[in-house]
PDB file of N, CA, C and O in Angstrom:
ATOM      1  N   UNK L  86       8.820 -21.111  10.517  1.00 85.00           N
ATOM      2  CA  UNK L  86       8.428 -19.854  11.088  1.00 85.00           C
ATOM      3  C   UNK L  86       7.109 -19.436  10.436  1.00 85.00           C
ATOM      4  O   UNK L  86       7.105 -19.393   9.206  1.00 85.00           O
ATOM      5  N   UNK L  87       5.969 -19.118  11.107  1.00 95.00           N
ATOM      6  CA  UNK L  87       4.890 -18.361  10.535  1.00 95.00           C
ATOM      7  C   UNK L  87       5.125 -17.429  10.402  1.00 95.00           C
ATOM      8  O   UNK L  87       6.244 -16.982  10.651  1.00 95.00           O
ATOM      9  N   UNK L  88       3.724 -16.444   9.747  1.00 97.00           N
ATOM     10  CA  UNK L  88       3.578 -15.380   9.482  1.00 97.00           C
ATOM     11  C   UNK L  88       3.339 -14.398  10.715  1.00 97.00           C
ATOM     12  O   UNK L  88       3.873 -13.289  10.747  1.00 97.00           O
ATOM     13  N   UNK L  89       2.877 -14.659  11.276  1.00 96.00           N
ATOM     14  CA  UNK L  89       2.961 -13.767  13.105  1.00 96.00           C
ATOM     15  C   UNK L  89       4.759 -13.960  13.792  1.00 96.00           C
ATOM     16  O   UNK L  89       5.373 -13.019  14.296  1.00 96.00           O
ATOM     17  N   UNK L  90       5.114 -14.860  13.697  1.00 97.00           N
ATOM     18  CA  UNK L  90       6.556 -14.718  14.038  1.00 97.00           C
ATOM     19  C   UNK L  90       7.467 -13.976  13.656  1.00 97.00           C
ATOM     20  O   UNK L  90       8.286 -13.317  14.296  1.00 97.00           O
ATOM     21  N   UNK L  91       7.205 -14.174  11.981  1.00 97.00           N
ATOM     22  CA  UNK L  91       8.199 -13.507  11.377  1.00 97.00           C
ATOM     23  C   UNK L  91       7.520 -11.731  11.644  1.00 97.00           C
ATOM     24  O   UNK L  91       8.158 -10.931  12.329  1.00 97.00           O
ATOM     25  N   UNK L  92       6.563 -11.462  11.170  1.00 96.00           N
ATOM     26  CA  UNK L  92       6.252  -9.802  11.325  1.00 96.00           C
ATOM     27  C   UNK L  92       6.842  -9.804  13.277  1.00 96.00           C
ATOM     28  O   UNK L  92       7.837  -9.173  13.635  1.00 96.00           O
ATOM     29  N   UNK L  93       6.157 -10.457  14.045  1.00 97.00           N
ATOM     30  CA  UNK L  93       7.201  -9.737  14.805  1.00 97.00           C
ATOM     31  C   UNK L  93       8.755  -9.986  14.998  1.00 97.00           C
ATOM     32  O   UNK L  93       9.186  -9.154  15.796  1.00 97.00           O
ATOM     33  N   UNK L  94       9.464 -10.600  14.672  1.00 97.00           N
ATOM     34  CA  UNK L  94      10.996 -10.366  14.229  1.00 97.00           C
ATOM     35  C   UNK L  94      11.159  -9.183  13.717  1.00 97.00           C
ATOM     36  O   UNK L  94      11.674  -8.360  14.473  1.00 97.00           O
ATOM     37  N   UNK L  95      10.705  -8.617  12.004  1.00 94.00           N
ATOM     38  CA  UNK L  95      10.672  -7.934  11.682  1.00 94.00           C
ATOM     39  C   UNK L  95      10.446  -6.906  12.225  1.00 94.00           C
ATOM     40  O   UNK L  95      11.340  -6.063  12.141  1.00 94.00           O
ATOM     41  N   UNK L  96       9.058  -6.501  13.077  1.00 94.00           N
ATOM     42  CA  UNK L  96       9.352  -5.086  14.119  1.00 94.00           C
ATOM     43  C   UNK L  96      10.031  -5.196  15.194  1.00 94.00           C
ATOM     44  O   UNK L  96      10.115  -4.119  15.785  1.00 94.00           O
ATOM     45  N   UNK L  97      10.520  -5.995  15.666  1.00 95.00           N
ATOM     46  CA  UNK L  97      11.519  -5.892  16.682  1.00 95.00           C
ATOM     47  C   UNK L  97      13.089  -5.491  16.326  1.00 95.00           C
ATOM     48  O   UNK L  97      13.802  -4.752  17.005  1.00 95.00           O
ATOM     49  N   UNK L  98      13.519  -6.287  14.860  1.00 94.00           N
ATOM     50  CA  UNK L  98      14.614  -5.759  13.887  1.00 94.00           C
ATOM     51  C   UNK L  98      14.662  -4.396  14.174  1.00 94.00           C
ATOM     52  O   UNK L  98      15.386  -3.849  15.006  1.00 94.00           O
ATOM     53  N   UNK L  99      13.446  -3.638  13.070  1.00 92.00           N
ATOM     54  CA  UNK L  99      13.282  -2.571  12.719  1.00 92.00           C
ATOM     55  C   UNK L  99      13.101  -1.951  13.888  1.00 92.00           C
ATOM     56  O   UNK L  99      13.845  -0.983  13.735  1.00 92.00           O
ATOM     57  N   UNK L 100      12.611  -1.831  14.990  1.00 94.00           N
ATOM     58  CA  UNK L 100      12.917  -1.185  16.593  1.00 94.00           C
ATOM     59  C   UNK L 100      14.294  -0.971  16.760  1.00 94.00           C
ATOM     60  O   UNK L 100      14.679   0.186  16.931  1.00 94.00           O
ATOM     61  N   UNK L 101      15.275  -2.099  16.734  1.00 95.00           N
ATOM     62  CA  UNK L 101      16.527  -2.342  16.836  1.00 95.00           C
ATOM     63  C   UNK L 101      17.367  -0.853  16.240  1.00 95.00           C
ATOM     64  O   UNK L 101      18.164  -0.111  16.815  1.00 95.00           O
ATOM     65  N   UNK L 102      16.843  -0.819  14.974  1.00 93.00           N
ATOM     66  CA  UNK L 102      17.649   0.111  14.079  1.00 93.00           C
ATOM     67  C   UNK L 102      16.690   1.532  14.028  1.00 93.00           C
ATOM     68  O   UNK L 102      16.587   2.285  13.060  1.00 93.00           O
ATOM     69  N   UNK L 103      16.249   1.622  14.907  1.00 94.00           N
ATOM     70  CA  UNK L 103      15.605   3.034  14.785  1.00 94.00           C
ATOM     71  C   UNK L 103      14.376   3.306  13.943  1.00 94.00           C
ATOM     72  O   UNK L 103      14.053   4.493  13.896  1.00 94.00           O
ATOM     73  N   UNK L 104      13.726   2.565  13.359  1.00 89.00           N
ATOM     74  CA  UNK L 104      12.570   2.148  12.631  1.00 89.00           C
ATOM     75  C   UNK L 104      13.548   3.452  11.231  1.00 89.00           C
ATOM     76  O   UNK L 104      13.390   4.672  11.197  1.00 89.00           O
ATOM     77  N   UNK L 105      14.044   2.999  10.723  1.00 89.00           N
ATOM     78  CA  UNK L 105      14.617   3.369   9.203  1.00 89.00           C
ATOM     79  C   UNK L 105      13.213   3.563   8.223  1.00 89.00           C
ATOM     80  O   UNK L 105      12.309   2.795   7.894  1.00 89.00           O
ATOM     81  N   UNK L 106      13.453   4.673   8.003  1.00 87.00           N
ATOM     82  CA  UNK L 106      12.569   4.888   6.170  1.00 87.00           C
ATOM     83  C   UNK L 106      12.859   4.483   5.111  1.00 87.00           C
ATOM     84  O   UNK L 106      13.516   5.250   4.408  1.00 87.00           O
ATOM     85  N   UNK L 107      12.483   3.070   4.532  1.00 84.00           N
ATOM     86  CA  UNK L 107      12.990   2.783   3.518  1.00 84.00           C
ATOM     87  C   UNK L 107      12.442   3.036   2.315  1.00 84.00           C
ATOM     88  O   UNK L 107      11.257   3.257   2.066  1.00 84.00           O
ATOM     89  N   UNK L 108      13.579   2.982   1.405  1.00 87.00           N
ATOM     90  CA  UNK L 108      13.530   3.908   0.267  1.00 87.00           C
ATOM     91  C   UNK L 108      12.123   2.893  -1.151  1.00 87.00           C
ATOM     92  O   UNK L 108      12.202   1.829  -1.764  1.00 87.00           O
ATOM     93  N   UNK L 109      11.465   3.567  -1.104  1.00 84.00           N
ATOM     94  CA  UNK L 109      10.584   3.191  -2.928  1.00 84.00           C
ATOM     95  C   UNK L 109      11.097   2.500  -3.316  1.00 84.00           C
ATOM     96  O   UNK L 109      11.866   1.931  -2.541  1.00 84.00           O
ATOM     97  N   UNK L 110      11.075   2.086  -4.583  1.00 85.00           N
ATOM     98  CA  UNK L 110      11.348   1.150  -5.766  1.00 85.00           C
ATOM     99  C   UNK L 110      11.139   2.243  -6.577  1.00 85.00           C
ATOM    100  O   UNK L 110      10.081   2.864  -6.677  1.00 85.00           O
ATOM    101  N   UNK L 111      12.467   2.528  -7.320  1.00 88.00           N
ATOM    102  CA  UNK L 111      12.140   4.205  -8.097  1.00 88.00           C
ATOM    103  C   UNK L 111      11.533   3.193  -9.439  1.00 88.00           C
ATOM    104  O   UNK L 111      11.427   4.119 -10.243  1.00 88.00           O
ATOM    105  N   UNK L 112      11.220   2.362  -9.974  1.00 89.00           N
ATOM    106  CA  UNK L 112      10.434   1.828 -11.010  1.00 89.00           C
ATOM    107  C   UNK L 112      11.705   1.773 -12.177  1.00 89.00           C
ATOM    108  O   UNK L 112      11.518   0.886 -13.009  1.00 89.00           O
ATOM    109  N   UNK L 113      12.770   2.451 -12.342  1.00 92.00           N
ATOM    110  CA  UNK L 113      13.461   2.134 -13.453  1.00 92.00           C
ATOM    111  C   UNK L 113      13.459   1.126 -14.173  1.00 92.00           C
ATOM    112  O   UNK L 113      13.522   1.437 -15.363  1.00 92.00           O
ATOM    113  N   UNK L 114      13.400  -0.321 -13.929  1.00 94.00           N
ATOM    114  CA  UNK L 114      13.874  -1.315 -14.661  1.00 94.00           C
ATOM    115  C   UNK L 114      12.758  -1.718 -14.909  1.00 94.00           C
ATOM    116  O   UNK L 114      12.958  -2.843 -15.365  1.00 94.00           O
ATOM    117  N   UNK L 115      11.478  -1.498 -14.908  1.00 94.00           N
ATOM    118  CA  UNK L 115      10.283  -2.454 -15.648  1.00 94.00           C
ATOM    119  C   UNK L 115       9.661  -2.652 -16.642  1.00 94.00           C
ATOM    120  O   UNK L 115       9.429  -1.863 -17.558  1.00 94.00           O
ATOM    121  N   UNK L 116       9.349  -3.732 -16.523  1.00 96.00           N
ATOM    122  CA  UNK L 116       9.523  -4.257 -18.225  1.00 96.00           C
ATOM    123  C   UNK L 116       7.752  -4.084 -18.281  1.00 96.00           C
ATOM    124  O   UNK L 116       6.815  -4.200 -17.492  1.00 96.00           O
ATOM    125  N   UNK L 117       7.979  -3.701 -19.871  1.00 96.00           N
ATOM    126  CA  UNK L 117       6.542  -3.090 -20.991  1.00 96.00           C
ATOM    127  C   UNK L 117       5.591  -4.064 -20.398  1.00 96.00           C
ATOM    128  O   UNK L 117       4.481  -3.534 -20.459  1.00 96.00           O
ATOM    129  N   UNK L 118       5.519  -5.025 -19.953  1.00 97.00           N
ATOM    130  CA  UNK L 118       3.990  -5.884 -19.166  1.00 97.00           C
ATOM    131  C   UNK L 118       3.668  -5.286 -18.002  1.00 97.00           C
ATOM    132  O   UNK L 118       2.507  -5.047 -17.672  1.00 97.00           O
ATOM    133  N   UNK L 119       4.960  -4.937 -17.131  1.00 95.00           N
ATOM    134  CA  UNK L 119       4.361  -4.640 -15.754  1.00 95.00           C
ATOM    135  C   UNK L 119       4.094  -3.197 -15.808  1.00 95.00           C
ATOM    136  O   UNK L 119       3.223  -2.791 -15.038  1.00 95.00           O
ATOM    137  N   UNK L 120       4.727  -2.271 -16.638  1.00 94.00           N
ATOM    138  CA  UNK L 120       4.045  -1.025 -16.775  1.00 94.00           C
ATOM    139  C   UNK L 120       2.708  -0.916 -17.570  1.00 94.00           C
ATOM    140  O   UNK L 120       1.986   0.021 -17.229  1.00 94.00           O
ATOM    141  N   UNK L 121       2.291  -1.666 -18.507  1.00 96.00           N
ATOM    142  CA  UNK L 121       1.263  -1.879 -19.011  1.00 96.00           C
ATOM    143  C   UNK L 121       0.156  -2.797 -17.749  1.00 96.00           C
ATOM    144  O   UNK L 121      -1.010  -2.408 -17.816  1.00 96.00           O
ATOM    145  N   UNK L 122       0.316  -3.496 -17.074  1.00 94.00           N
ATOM    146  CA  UNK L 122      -0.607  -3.494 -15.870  1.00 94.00           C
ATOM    147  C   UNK L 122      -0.281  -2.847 -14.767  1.00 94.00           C
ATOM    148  O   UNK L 122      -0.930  -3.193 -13.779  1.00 94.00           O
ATOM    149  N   UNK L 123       0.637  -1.890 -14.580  1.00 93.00           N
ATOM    150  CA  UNK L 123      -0.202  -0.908 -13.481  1.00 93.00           C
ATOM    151  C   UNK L 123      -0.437   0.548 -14.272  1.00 93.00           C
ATOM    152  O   UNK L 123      -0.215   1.649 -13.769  1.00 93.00           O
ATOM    153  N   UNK L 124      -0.879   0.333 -15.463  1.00 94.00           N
ATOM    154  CA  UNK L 124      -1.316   1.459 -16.137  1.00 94.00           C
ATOM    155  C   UNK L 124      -2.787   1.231 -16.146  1.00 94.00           C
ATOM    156  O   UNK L 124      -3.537   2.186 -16.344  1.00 94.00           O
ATOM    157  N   UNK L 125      -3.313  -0.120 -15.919  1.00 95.00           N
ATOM    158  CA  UNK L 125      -4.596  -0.901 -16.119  1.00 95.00           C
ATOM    159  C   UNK L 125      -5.196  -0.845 -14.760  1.00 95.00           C
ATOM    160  O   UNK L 125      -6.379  -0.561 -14.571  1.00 95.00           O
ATOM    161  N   UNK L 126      -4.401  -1.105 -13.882  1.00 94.00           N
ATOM    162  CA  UNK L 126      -4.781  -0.781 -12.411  1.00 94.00           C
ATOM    163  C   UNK L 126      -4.825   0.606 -12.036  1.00 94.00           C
ATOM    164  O   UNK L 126      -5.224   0.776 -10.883  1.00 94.00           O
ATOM    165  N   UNK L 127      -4.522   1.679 -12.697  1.00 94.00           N
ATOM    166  CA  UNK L 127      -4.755   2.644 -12.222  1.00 94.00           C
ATOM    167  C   UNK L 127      -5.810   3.441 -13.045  1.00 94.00           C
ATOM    168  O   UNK L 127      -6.517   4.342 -12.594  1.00 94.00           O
ATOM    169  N   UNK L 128      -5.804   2.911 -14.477  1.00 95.00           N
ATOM    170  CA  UNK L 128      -6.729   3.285 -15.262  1.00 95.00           C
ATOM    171  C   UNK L 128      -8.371   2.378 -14.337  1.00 95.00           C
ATOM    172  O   UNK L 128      -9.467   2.772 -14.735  1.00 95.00           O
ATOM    173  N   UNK L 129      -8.360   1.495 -13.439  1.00 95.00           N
ATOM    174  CA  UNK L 129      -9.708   0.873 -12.978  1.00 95.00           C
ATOM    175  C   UNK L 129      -9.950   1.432 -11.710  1.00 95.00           C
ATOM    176  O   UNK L 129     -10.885   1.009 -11.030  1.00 95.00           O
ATOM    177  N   UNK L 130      -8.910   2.707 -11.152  1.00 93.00           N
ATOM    178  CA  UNK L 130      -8.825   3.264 -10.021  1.00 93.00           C
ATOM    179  C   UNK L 130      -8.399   3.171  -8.853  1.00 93.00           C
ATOM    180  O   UNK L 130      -8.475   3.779  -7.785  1.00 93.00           O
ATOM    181  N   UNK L 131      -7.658   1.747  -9.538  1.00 91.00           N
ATOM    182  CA  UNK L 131      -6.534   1.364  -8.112  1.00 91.00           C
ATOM    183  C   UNK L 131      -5.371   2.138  -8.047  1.00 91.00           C
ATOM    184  O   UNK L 131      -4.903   2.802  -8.972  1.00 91.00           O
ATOM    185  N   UNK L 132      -4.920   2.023  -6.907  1.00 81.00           N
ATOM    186  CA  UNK L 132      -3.562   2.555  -6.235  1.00 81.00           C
ATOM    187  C   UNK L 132      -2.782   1.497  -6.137  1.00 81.00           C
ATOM    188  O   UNK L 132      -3.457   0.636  -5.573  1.00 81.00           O
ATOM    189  N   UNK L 133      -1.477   0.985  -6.434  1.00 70.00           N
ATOM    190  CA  UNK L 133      -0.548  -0.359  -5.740  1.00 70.00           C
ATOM    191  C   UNK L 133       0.473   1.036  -5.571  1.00 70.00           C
ATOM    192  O   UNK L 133       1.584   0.929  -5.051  1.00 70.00           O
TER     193      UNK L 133
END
């Protein structure tokens, strides 16, 4: 399956079910590297 196939599966899914709001990644579990690089990415003015 490519990448054009699968995204449309995926919006056709998500059509299926009412296009759902899915929830963040509330960040709880990350470990001291990955908060230390997106402290670096946001300290260079990025957004992720």
């Amino acid at each position: 399956m490519d990448h054009a196939e699968f995204a449309a599966r995926l919006i056709e899914r998500r059509a299926t079910l009412g296009n759902p709001e899915l929830p963040r990644n509330a960040g709880n579990n990350r470990t001291e590297s990955k908060l230390t690089l997106l402290a670096a990415i946001e300290a260079a003015g990025g957004r992720w």
